[in-house]
XYZ file of C-alpha atoms in Angstrom:
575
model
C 0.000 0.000 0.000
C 1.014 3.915 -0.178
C -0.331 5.949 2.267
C -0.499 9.751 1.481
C -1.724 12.396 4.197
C -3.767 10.010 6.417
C -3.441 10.918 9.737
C 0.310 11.225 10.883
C 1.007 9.467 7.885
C 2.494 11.790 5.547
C 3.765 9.986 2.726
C 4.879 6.253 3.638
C 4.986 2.620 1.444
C 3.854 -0.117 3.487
C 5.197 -3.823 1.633
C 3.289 -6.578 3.312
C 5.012 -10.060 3.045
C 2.855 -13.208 1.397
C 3.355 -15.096 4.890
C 3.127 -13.617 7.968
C 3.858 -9.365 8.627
C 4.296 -7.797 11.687
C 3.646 -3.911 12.029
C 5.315 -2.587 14.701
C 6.478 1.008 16.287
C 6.089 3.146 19.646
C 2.561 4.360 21.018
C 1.131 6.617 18.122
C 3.904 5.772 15.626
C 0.744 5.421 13.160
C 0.555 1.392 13.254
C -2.857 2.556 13.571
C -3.263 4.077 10.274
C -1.972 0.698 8.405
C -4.935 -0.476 9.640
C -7.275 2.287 8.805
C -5.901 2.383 5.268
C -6.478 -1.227 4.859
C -10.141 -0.273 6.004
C -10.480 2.397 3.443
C -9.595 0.069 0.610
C -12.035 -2.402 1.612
C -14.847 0.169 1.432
C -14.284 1.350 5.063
C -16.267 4.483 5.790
C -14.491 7.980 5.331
C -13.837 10.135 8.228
C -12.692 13.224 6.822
C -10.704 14.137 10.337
C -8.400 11.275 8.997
C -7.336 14.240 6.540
C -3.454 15.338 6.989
C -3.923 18.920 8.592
C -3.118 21.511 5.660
C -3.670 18.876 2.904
C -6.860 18.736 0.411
C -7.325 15.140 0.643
C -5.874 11.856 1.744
C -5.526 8.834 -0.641
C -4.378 4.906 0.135
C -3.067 3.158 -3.096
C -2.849 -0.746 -2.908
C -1.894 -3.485 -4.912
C -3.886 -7.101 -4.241
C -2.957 -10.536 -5.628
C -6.349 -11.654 -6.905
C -6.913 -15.041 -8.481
C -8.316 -15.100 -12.010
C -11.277 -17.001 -11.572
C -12.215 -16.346 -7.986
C -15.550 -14.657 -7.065
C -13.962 -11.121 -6.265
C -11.907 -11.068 -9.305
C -15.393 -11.791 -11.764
C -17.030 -8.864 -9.802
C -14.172 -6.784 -10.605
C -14.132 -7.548 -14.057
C -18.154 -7.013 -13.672
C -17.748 -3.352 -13.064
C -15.221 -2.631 -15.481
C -11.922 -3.020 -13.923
C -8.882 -4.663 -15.574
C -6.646 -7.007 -13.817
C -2.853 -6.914 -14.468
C -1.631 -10.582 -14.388
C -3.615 -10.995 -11.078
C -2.865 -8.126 -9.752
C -6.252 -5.370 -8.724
C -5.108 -2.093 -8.155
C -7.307 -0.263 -5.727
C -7.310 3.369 -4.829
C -9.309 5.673 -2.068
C -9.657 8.688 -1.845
C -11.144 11.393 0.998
C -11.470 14.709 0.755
C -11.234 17.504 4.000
C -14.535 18.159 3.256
C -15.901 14.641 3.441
C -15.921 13.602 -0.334
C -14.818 9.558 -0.780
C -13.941 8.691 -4.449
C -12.935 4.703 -5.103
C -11.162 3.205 -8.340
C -10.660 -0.076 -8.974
C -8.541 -1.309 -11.587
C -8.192 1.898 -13.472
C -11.807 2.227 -13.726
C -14.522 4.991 -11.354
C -16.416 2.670 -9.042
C -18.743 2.825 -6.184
C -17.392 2.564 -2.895
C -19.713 0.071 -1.582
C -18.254 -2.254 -4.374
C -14.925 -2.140 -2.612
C -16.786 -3.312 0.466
C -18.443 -6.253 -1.777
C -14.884 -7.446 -2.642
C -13.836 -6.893 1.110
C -15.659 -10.577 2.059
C -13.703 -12.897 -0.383
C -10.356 -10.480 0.235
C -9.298 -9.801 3.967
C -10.517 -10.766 7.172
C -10.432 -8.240 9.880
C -10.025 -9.075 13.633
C -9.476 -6.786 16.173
C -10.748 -5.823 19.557
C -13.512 -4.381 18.773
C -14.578 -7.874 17.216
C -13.346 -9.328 20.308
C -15.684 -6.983 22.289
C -18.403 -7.931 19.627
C -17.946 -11.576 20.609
C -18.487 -10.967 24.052
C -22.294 -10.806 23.138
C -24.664 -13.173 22.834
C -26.286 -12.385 19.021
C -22.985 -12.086 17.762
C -21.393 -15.643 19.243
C -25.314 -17.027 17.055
C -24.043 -15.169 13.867
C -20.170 -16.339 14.566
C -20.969 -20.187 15.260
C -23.352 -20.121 12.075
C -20.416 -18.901 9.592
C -18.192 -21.421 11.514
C -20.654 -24.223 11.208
C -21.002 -23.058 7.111
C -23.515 -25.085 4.702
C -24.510 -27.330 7.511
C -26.456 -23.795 9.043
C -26.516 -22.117 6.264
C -28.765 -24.390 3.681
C -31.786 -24.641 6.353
C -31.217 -21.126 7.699
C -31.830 -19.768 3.921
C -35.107 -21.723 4.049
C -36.129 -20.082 7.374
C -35.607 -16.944 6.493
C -37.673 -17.167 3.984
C -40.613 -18.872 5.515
C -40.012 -16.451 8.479
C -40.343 -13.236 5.821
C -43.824 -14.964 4.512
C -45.094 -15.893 7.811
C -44.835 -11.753 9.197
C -46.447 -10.858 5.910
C -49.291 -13.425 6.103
C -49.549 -12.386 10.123
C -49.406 -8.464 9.263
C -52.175 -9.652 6.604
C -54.304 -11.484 8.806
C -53.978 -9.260 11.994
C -55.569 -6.225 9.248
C -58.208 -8.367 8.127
C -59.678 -9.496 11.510
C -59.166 -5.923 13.136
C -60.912 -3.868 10.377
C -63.467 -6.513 10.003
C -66.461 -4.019 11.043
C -64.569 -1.006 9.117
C -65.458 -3.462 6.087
C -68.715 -4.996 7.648
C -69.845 -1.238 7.406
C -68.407 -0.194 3.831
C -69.907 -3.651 2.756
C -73.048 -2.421 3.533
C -72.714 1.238 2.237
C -72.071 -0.162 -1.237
C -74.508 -3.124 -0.973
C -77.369 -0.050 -0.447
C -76.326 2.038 -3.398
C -76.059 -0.976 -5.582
C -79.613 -1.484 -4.893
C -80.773 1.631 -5.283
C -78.975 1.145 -8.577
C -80.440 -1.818 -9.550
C -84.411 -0.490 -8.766
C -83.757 2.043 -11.190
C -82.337 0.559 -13.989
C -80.787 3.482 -15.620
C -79.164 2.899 -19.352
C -76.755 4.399 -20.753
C -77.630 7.675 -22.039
C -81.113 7.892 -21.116
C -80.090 10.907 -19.102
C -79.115 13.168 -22.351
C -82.404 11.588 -24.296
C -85.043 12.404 -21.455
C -84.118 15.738 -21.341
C -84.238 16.233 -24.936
C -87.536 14.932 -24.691
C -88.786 17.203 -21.805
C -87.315 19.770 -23.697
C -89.368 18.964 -26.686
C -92.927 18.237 -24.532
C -92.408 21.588 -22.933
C -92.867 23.249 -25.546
C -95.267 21.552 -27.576
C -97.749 24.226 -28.925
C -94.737 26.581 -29.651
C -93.131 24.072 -32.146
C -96.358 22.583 -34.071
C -97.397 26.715 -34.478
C -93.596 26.831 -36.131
C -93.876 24.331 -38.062
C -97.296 24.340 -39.586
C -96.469 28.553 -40.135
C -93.122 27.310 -42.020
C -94.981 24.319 -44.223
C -97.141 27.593 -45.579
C -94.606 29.545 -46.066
C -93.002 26.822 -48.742
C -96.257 24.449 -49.447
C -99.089 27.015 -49.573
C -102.275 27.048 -47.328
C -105.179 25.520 -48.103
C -107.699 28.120 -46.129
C -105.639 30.616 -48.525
C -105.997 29.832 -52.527
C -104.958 33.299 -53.610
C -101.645 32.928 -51.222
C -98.029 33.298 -52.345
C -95.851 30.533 -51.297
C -91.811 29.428 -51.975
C -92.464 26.760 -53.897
C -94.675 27.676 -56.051
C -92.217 31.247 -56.950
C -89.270 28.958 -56.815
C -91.248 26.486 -59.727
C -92.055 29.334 -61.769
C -88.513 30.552 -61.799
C -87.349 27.533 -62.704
C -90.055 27.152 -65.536
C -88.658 30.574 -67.052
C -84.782 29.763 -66.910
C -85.998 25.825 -68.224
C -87.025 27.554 -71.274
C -84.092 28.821 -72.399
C -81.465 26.907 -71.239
C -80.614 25.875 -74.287
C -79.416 29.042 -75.583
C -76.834 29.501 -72.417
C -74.521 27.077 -70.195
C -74.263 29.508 -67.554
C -77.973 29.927 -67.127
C -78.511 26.161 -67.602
C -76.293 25.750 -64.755
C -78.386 28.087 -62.689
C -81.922 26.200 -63.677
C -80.243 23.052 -62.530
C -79.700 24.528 -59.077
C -83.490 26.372 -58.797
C -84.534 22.880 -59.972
C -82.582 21.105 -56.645
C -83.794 23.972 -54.319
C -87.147 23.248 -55.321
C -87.004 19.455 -54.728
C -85.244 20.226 -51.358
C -87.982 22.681 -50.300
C -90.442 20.129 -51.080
C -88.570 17.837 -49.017
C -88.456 20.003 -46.171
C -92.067 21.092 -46.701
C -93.026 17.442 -46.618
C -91.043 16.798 -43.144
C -92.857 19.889 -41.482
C -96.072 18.412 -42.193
C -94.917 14.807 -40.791
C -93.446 16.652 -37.921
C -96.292 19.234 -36.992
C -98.779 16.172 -37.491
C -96.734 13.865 -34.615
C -95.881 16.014 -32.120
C -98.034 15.182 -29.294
C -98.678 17.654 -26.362
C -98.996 14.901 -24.207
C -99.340 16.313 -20.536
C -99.270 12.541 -18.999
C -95.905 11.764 -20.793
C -94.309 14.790 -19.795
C -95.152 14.067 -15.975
C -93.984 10.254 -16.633
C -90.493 11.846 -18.477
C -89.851 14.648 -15.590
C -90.543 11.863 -12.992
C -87.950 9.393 -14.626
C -85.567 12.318 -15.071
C -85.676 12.827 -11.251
C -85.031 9.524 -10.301
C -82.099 8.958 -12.583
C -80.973 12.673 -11.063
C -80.964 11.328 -7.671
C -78.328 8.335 -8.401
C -76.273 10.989 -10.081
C -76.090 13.272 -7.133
C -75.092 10.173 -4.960
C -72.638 8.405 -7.549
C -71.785 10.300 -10.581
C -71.783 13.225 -12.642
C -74.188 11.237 -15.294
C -75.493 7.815 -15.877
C -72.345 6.657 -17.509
C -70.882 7.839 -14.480
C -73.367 5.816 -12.120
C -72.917 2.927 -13.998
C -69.146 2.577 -13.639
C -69.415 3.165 -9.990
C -71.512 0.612 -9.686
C -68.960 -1.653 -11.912
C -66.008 -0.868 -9.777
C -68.694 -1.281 -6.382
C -69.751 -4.527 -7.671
C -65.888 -5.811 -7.349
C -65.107 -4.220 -4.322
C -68.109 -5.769 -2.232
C -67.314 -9.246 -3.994
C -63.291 -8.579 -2.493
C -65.084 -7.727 0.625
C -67.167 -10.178 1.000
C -64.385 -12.780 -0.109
C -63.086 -10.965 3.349
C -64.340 -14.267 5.285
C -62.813 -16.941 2.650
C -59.258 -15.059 2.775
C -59.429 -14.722 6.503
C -59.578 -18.894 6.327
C -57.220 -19.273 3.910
C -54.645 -17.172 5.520
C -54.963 -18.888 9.233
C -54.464 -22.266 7.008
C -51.028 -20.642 5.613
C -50.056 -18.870 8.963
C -50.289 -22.507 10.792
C -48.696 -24.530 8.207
C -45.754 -22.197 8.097
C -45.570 -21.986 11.716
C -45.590 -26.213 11.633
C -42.377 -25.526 8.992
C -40.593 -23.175 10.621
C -40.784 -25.426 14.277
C -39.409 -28.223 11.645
C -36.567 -25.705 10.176
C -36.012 -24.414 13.580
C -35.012 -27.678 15.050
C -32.746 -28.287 12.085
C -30.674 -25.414 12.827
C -30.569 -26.346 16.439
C -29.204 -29.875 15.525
C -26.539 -28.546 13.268
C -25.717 -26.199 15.417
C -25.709 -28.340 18.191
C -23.302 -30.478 16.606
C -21.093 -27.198 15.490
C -20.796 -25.891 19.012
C -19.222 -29.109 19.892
C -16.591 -29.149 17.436
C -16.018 -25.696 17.749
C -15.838 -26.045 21.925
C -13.215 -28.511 21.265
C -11.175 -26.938 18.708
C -11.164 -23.644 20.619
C -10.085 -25.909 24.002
C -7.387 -27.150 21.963
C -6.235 -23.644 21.142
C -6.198 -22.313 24.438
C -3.679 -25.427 25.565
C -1.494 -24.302 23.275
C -1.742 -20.470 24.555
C -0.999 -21.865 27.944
C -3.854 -22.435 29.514
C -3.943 -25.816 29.283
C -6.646 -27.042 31.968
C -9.290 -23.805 30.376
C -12.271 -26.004 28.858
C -14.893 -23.994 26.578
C -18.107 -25.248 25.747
C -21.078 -23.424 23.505
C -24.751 -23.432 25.715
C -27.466 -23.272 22.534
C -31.094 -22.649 24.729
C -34.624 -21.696 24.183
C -37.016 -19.504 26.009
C -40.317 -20.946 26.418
C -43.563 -19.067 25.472
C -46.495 -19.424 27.861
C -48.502 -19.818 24.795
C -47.864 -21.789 21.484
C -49.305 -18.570 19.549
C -46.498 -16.478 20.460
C -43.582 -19.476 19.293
C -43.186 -22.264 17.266
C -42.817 -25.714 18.085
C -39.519 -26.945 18.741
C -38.674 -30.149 20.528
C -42.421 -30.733 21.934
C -42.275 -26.964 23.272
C -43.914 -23.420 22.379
C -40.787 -21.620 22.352
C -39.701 -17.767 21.169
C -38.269 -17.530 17.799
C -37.185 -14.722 15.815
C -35.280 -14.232 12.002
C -32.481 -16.190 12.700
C -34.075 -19.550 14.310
C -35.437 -19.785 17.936
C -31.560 -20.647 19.305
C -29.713 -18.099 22.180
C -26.081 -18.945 21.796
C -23.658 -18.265 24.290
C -20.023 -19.351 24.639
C -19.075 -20.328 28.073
C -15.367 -20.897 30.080
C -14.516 -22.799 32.821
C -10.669 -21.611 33.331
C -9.501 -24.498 35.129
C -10.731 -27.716 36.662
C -13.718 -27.467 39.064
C -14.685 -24.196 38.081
C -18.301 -24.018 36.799
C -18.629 -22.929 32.724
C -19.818 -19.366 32.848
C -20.023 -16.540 30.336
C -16.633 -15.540 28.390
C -17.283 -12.334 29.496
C -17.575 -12.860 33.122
C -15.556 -16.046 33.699
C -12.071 -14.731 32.489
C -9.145 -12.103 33.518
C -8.019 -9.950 31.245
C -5.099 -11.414 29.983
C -7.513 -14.438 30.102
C -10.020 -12.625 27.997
C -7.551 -11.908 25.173
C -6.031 -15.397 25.063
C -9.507 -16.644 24.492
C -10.964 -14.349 22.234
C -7.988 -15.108 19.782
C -7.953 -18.864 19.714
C -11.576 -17.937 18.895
C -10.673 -15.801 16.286
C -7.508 -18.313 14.585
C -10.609 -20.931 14.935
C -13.035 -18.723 12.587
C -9.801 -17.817 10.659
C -9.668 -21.745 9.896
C -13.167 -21.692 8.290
C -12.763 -18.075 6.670
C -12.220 -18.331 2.806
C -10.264 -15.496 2.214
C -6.744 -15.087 1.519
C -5.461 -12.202 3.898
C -6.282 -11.599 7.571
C -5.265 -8.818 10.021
C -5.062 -9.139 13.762
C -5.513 -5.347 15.222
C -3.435 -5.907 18.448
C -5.683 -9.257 19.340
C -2.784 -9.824 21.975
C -3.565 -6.796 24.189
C -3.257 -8.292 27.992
C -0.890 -11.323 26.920
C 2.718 -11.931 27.641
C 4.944 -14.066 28.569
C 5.445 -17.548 27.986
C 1.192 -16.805 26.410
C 2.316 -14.098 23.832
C 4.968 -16.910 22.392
C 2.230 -19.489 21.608
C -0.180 -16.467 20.586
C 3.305 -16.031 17.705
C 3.077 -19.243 17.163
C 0.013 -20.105 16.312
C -0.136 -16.647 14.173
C 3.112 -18.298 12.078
C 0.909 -21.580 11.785
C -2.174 -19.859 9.913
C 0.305 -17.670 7.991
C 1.631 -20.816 6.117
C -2.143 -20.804 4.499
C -2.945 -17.847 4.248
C -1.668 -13.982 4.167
C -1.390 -12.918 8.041
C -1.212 -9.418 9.144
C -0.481 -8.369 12.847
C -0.553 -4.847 14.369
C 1.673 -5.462 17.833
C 3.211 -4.025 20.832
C 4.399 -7.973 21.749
C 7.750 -8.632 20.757
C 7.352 -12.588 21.174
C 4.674 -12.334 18.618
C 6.997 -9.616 16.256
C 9.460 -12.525 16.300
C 7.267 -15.159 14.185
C 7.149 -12.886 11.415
C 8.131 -13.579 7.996
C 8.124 -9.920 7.429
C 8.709 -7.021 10.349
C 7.944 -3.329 9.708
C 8.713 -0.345 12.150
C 6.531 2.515 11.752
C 8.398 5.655 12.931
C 7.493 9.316 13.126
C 9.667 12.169 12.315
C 11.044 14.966 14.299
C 7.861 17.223 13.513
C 5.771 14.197 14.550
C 4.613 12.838 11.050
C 5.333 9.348 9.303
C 7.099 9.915 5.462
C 8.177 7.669 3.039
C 11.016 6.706 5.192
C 8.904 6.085 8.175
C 8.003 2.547 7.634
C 10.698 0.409 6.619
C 11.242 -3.351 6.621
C 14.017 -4.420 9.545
C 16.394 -7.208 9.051
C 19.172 -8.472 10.476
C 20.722 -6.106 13.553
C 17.820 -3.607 12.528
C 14.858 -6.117 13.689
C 17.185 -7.467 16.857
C 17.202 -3.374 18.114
C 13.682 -3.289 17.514
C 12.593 -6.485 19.668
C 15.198 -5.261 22.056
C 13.358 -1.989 21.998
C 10.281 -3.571 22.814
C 11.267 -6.154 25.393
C 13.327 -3.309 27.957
C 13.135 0.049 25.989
C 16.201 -0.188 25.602
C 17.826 -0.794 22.091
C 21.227 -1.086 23.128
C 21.200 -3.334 26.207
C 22.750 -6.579 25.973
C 20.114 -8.151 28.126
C 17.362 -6.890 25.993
C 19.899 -7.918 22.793
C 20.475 -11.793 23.648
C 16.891 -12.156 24.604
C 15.812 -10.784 21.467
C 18.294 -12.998 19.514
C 16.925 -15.933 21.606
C 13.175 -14.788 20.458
C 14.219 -15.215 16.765
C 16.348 -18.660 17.171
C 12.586 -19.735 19.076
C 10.554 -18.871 16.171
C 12.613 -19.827 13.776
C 12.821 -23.227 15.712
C 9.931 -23.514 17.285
C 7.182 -23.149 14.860
C-alpha cells in the first residue's frame, strides 16, 4: 500500500510479506493508520478528520494478488476493472470536506463495491470484534459462519418462511381488526347498488329524457312553427290566392328551363333552382310529418320529468351522469365481492399462517441440531487452542437454549415446546469458560481475567480464521493483555495460519513480532509525522534493536539484545 496524508502518515509505502507481517512502532507511531488504510480500501467508511492537517485530501493506493477465476476477481471484471496478471489495483480517496472517491482497476467505481470485494479479500479481527464476541447475538451469527452449509442451507429456508409468515400475520392481523370497518363499507355499497339496480338506468337515457322534456315543454310553440313554415313553402289551403316558396321557386325555374338551351351559364343556374325546389319540397313534406306527430302529451311529460328525477338522484349520490353511475356501480360490484371474499381469505390465511408456523418449528429444530453439533466441534477446537496459549486445563463449551412461550401462539414448536423464535431460528447462543478444573462454565465475558479474555478471544478468532475463505487476515493488536510464555504461543500459532494464508499483525508484543516472515517499524519524524522513510522493513541487527526496543526500551542493552536474539532462534525453531 502507499499511504499519502492520512493521519500522521504523511507519505509512507507499506510492503506486506505473502506469509506472515508484523507492524510494529512506539505508542502513536501510526501502526494505527496501516490499519485504517487497509479499512479504506475495503470500502471502510471515510472520516474526513483522517485528513493530513493543511492537505486537500488523503488517498491509500494498494496493490492485491487476486486469483483469475475467484468470485472477487469476476465482480471486478463485472464493473469494469482490468486485472494486471492478477494483480487489482485499488485506490481511495477522501477529501477535508468529506468527499470519498474509489477506483478499482483503473476504472470509477462505487465505494460500496470495494466493500463487496472486502468478504472474499481480507478478514479483519481486532478488539472491537473481540468486544463484539463478548455478546450473545454475535457468538449465534459467529458459530453459524463457523458451522457453514450445515447452518446455512436450512437457515436460507427459514428466512424465507419467516419473511412470509410476518407478511401473512401483518395480513391477517388487518383483516380481523378492520373486520367491522369493512362490515360497514360492505353495507354502504350493498345499499347504493340497490338503489342502482331499482332504477335501472341505461346508458344515455339521461341526455335523451331531457331532450324529450325539452321537446314536450314546448309543444304548442313548435307545431305553431312548423305548420307557419310548411305555408310559407307548401301554400295554405284556407288561402288559394296565397303566395308561397315553392310555387315562386317552380315558376322561376319554368322561365330559366325555357331557355337553357341558348346559355350554359344559365342552364347551370336552372339546374340549381330545380334542386332547391325538390329540397324545399322535401323540407315542406317533413314539417307536415313533424307538426302532425308532435303530441302535447301532458301525462308523458309528468312520466319523463318523474324518470328524469329519479335517474338525477343516483347521479347526485354516484356520478356526474349515468355513464358515471354505472361505472361506480362496476367498480362497487368488485369491491363488495373482495369484501365479502373478506371471510374466505381470513380462512385461507390462518391455514397458511399454521402450516408455516408447523415448517418453521421443523426448520427451527434443524438449525438447532446442526448447530448443536457445530458448538461441539467448535468447543473442542477452541479448548485445543487455548492449551497451546498456555492455559492448558481452560475447557470452553457453547450453551445453545430456548425460552419458552407461555402460549404456542407467540412461538413455534420446537422439541415438543412453544418456544420464542425470531429471524435467525429460535436458538440463544452463548459461549461459556470454565478456566480451570472445578470451576463451573460461565459466560466468556464474566468467567475470564483480562489477559484471560484476550487469550480466548484469539484462539476464537484463529478458529473462525480456519473456516474463513479469504486469503489475507489482520489481527488489530488481538494480543492486548498477553505476555509471557502466552504471547509466544499467541506467535506461534499466528506463524501456523500464515503458512495458508496472508497474516497481518498490528503489535506491541515482541514474542509475537518474532514469528514474522516480514517485520515493519513505523516511525514518526522529528515534527511528529510518518514519510516515506517512516516505515521500513528491519532485518538483520535492525529487527534485533527493535525487539530489544520492545522487550526493555532499551535498544542497546545486551540483556534486551540476547533475549531478542533468543526470540528469533525460538521462532525460527519452534514453529
Amino acid at each position: 500500500m502507499r499511504i499519502r496524508s492520512l493521519g500522521v502518515i504523511d507519505d509512507a509505502v507499506v510492503e506486506l510479506s505473502p506469509g506472515f507481517t508484523a507492524v510494529t512502532g512506539e505508542t502513536g507511531a501510526g501502526k494505527t493508520m496501516v490499519v485504517t488504510s487497509l479499512g479504506l480500501l475495503l470500502g471502510g467508511r471515510a472520516d474526513p478528520a483522517l485528513v493530513r492537517i493543511g492537505a486537500k485530501s488523503a488517498v491509500v493506493e494498494g496493490r492485491l494478488g487476486i486469483g483469475p477465476r475467484t468470485p472477487a476477481a469476476v465482480r471486478a471484471e463485472e464493473a469494469g476493472a482490468e486485472l494486471d496478471d492478477g494483480v487489482l489495483l485499488i485506490s481511495r480517496t477522501v477529501s477535508a470536506e468529506g468527499r470519498s472517491r474509489a477506483h478499482l482497476g483503473g476504472r470509477s467505481v462505487p465505494v460500496g463495491l470495494l466493500g463487496e470485494l472486502a468478504d472474499d479479500l481480507v478478514a479483519v479481527h481486532g478488539q472491537t470484534d473481540q468486544q463484539g464476541l463478548l455478546r450473545p447475538a454475535r457468538q449465534r451469527q459467529s458459530l453459524d459462519r463457523y458451522a457453514g452449509d450445515a447452518v446455512a442451507v436450512p437457515l436460507v429456508k427459514y428466512t424465507a418462511a419467516h419473511r412470509r409468515l410476518r407478511a401473512v400475520a401483518t395480513e391477517l392481523a388487518e383483516l380481523t381488526t378492520r373486520a367491522r370497518e369493512r362490515s360497514q363499507e360492505a353495507d354502504l355499497l350493498r345499499f347504493g347498488l340497490d338503489e342502482i339496480a331499482a332504477a335501472e338506468p341505461v346508458p344515455g337515457e339521461d341526455a335523451e329524457l331531457a331532450a324529450e322534456a325539452e321537446r314536450l315543454g314546448h309543444a304548442e310553440a313548435l307545431a305553431s312553427a312548423a305548420t307557419a313554415a310548411h305555408a310559407a313553402l307548401a301554400g295554405n289551403p284556407e288561402d288559394p290566392e296565397g303566395v308561397d316558396a315553392t310555387t315562386l321557386v317552380a315558376g322561376a325555374h319554368r322561365v330559366l328551363e325555357a331557355v337553357r338551351g341558348h346559355d350554359q351559364e344559365l342552364a347551370t343556374l336552372a339546374e340549381r333552382l330545380g334542386e332547391i325546389g325538390i329540397l324545399m319540397a322535401d323540407v315542406a313534406g317533413e314539417l307536415a310529418s313533424y307538426a302532425d306527430g308532435l303530441d302535447a302529451d301532458p301525462l308523458r311529460l309528468a312520466a319523463v320529468e318523474e324518470r328524469r328525477a329519479a335517474l338525477t338522484h343516483l347521479t347526485r349520490k354516484y356520478g356526474q351522469d349515468i355513464a358515471a353511475v354505472l361505472a361506480w356501480a362496476e367498480e362497487s360490484s368488485a369491491r363488495l365481492a373482495e369484501l365479502d371474499g373478506d371471510d374466505d381469505r381470513i380462512g385461507e390465511l390462518t391455514e397458511e399462517r399454521d402450516a408455516l408456523r408447523a415448517e418453521l418449528g421443523e426448520l427451527a429444530q434443524a438449525l438447532t441440531d446442526a448447530r448443536t453439533a457445530s458448538a461441539e466441534r467448535f468447543a473442542a477446537a477452541v479448548t485445543a487452542e487455548l492449551a497451546e496459549l498456555a492455559m492448558p486445563h481452560a475447557r470452553v463449551s457453547v450453551e445453545i437454549r430456548q425460552t419458552e412461550v407461555a402460549e404456542e401462539a407467540d412461538g413455534i414448536e420446537v422439541g415438543g415446546r412453544a418456544v420464542a423464535y425470531g429471524p435467525a431460528g429460535a436458538d440463544e447462543v452463548e459461549l461459556l469458560l470454565a478456566p480451570h478444573p472445578g470451576a463451573p462454565p460461565r459466560p466468556i465475558a464474566k468467567g475470564a481475567s483480562g489477559g484471560e479474555l484476550s487469550r480466548v478471544m484469539l484462539a476464537v478468532e484463529v478458529v473462525f480464521a480456519g473456516t474463513d475463505p479469504v486469503p489475507t487476515y489482520l489481527f488489530d493488536e488481538v494480543d492486548a493483555g498477553v505476555g509471557g510464555k502466552a504471547a509466544v504461543e499467541v506467535g506461534r500459532r499466528l506463524a501456523r495460519l500464515a503458512k495458508s494464508a496472508q497474516v497481518v499483525v498490528v503489535t506491541h508484543l515482541p514474542q509475537v513480532a518474532a514469528f514474522a516472515d516480514r517485520q515493519l517499524l513505523v516511525e514518526k519524524t522529528n515534527d511528529g509525522s510518518v514519510t516515506s522513510s517512516g516505515v521500513t522493513v528491519l532485518e538483520g541487527e535492525e529487527r534485533v534493536r527493535e525487539l530489544s526496543r520492545m522487550l526493555a526500551g532499551q535498544e542497546d542493552s545486551e540483556t534486551a539484545r540476547a533475549h531478542a536474539e533468543e526470540l528469533l532462534e525460538t521462532a525460527r525453531t519452534g514453529r
